XYZ file of C-alpha atoms in Angstrom:
222
model
C -125.590 -114.983 -123.899
C -127.232 -111.571 -123.638
C -130.906 -111.637 -124.545
C -132.476 -108.408 -125.810
C -136.152 -107.567 -126.128
C -138.024 -105.440 -128.638
C -141.682 -104.554 -129.037
C -143.091 -102.828 -132.098
C -145.884 -100.298 -131.877
C -147.257 -101.134 -135.332
C -148.121 -104.812 -135.328
C -150.744 -107.394 -136.075
C -151.948 -109.851 -133.477
C -155.029 -111.972 -133.970
C -156.582 -114.510 -131.614
C -158.844 -117.181 -133.082
C -162.545 -116.837 -132.412
C -162.973 -120.582 -131.918
C -162.116 -122.421 -128.747
C -159.010 -124.039 -130.229
C -156.805 -121.313 -128.707
C -154.930 -120.397 -131.886
C -153.221 -117.053 -132.496
C -150.950 -115.408 -135.050
C -149.113 -112.135 -135.279
C -146.108 -110.074 -136.297
C -143.330 -110.370 -133.739
C -140.769 -108.197 -135.514
C -140.831 -105.670 -138.363
C -137.879 -105.015 -140.621
C -136.571 -101.705 -141.877
C -138.243 -99.637 -139.140
C -136.276 -97.779 -136.491
C -137.547 -98.583 -132.997
C -137.415 -96.420 -129.865
C -134.046 -97.937 -128.914
C -132.675 -96.512 -132.163
C -132.130 -99.957 -133.666
C -133.304 -101.344 -136.985
C -133.842 -104.995 -137.878
C -132.818 -105.788 -141.444
C -134.470 -108.297 -143.805
C -133.059 -111.776 -143.350
C -132.007 -111.067 -139.769
C -133.360 -114.426 -138.542
C -132.457 -116.377 -141.679
C -130.085 -118.625 -139.735
C -131.601 -118.020 -136.328
C -134.954 -119.804 -136.475
C -135.523 -123.432 -135.505
C -138.037 -125.507 -137.428
C -139.602 -126.731 -134.209
C -141.853 -125.004 -131.707
C -140.872 -122.156 -129.413
C -142.208 -121.307 -125.983
C -144.765 -118.513 -125.987
C -144.248 -116.565 -122.744
C -145.959 -113.838 -120.766
C -143.889 -110.729 -120.018
C -140.676 -112.593 -120.947
C -140.848 -114.778 -117.856
C -139.358 -118.241 -118.477
C -141.416 -119.393 -115.519
C -144.718 -118.407 -117.143
C -145.126 -120.212 -120.494
C -148.625 -119.843 -121.902
C -148.353 -121.657 -125.220
C -146.185 -122.584 -128.190
C -145.615 -121.134 -131.647
C -143.677 -121.592 -134.873
C -141.883 -118.736 -136.584
C -141.677 -117.856 -140.262
C -139.396 -115.143 -141.594
C -140.956 -113.224 -144.467
C -139.525 -110.454 -146.648
C -140.341 -107.619 -144.268
C -141.339 -109.225 -140.979
C -141.171 -112.164 -138.604
C -144.538 -113.918 -138.518
C -145.569 -116.320 -135.756
C -148.519 -118.695 -135.421
C -149.318 -120.848 -132.429
C -151.700 -122.118 -129.822
C -152.360 -121.255 -126.192
C -151.861 -124.038 -123.652
C -155.057 -125.591 -122.343
C -154.157 -124.494 -118.826
C -155.549 -121.834 -116.543
C -152.648 -119.528 -117.415
C -153.142 -120.135 -121.137
C -156.874 -119.507 -120.960
C -156.389 -116.371 -118.845
C -153.806 -114.861 -121.204
C -155.968 -115.678 -124.223
C -158.840 -113.808 -122.578
C -156.518 -110.860 -121.880
C -155.427 -110.805 -125.516
C -159.002 -110.800 -126.732
C -160.076 -108.094 -124.287
C -157.157 -105.838 -125.238
C -155.546 -105.614 -121.807
C -152.542 -107.648 -122.986
C -152.406 -107.920 -126.740
C -148.941 -106.697 -127.715
C -146.034 -108.892 -128.769
C -142.372 -108.579 -127.858
C -139.529 -110.595 -129.333
C -136.598 -111.971 -127.308
C -133.415 -112.561 -129.302
C -129.638 -112.889 -129.136
C -127.537 -110.924 -131.597
C -125.106 -112.972 -133.686
C -123.731 -110.122 -135.816
C -121.532 -108.392 -133.240
C -117.729 -108.542 -133.249
C -115.734 -109.178 -130.081
C -116.539 -106.426 -127.585
C -112.916 -105.223 -127.501
C -112.921 -104.726 -131.269
C -116.236 -102.915 -130.964
C -114.870 -100.732 -128.162
C -111.947 -99.578 -130.319
C -114.154 -98.430 -133.193
C -114.795 -94.785 -133.931
C -118.121 -93.555 -132.536
C -119.819 -93.443 -135.936
C -118.728 -96.976 -136.874
C -119.714 -98.348 -133.468
C -123.141 -96.735 -133.635
C -123.707 -98.225 -137.091
C -122.915 -101.729 -135.833
C -124.965 -101.436 -132.646
C -127.985 -99.787 -134.254
C -128.360 -102.130 -137.238
C -129.308 -105.697 -136.386
C -128.424 -107.887 -139.353
C -128.226 -111.338 -137.785
C -129.870 -112.727 -134.648
C -131.112 -115.937 -133.052
C -134.728 -116.067 -131.949
C -135.158 -117.077 -128.292
C -138.853 -116.520 -127.580
C -141.837 -114.268 -128.182
C -143.917 -112.872 -125.335
C -147.376 -111.478 -124.930
C -147.149 -108.247 -122.943
C -149.611 -105.894 -121.310
C -151.096 -103.057 -123.310
C -149.121 -99.824 -123.678
C -145.863 -101.232 -122.320
C -144.386 -99.598 -125.417
C -146.151 -96.275 -124.949
C -143.138 -94.260 -123.742
C -140.321 -93.922 -126.294
C -137.002 -95.052 -124.909
C -138.473 -96.981 -121.992
C -140.010 -100.017 -123.626
C -139.941 -102.962 -121.258
C -137.268 -101.318 -119.117
C -138.737 -102.697 -115.911
C -139.066 -106.192 -117.301
C -135.578 -106.097 -118.799
C -134.041 -104.999 -115.509
C -135.942 -107.512 -113.414
C -135.277 -110.491 -115.662
C -131.818 -109.644 -116.910
C -130.094 -111.907 -114.390
C -132.124 -114.877 -115.570
C -130.579 -114.638 -119.030
C -126.936 -113.962 -118.238
C -124.144 -115.483 -116.217
C -124.029 -114.248 -112.636
C -121.654 -111.325 -112.300
C -121.046 -111.008 -116.032
C -121.302 -107.395 -117.261
C -123.481 -106.676 -120.262
C -122.009 -105.542 -123.560
C -123.162 -101.985 -122.853
C -121.461 -102.041 -119.437
C -118.212 -103.313 -120.944
C -118.213 -100.582 -123.589
C -119.094 -97.895 -121.050
C -116.229 -98.947 -118.756
C -113.808 -98.993 -121.697
C -114.852 -95.472 -122.710
C -114.638 -94.128 -119.155
C -111.128 -95.507 -118.675
C -110.031 -93.591 -121.768
C -111.896 -90.409 -120.945
C -114.132 -90.877 -123.957
C -117.652 -89.475 -123.971
C -120.057 -91.852 -125.683
C -123.784 -92.460 -125.885
C -123.327 -95.946 -124.454
C -121.505 -94.632 -121.383
C -124.158 -91.945 -120.886
C -127.044 -94.448 -121.093
C -125.378 -96.901 -118.704
C -124.745 -94.115 -116.192
C -128.352 -92.897 -116.453
C -129.657 -96.405 -115.832
C -127.295 -96.799 -112.860
C -128.656 -93.571 -111.356
C -132.239 -94.670 -111.966
C -131.648 -98.013 -110.231
C -129.955 -96.238 -107.320
C -132.966 -93.919 -106.933
C -135.275 -96.942 -106.974
C -133.123 -98.653 -104.344
C -133.197 -95.611 -102.077
C -136.951 -95.257 -102.494
C -137.426 -98.920 -101.572
C -135.242 -98.515 -98.459
C -137.241 -95.423 -97.467
C -140.528 -97.275 -97.824
C -139.248 -100.185 -95.746
C -137.956 -97.770 -93.096
C -141.291 -95.956 -92.983
C -143.227 -99.191 -92.696
C -140.872 -100.518 -90.038
C -141.201 -97.347 -87.992
C -144.968 -97.167 -88.221
């Protein structure tokens, strides 16, 4: 199971004025291309929404639930309505939503419209891009409240969170779909956008690792 995250810059998120801790908002918009180059299509969650409650998280951390919500798929969006937990964490995050410091929503989902990765790997670039960039069926996992402006830089939405929490949502040692496709393309000497993006992320993580080692070395030698 590979969980993906998306946050939409144009959204609605309202927190009740009363002390009952209610909220509602738009977790996903359909027909709009996001900064990852993907588009959710109407009916995407038609078979992927439970009738019961979902956990409402903070920054996609499964260890930091702050409430519950129910989801309702409408013609052009995924609407959610819920209530903050009457806990310190719930009250704090409600205050952050009302102040504006953390009032954006991000949806966590698993795609259910993708063919086997080997079949996807063998597609022509144009056909593969069409499949990857158009999300037509998915299963809702959770919705998170995130800090303001996490979506401010196109192409880097929630990158840090996705990298840090990725292992929590996948089997240990299992490569992601993007990594599988990139390896397949490299073995065949095929230039592809997927391979390029995976390589860029690998380089970024390596730079971060080296910077962390340098800081530790500097601190240790001080």
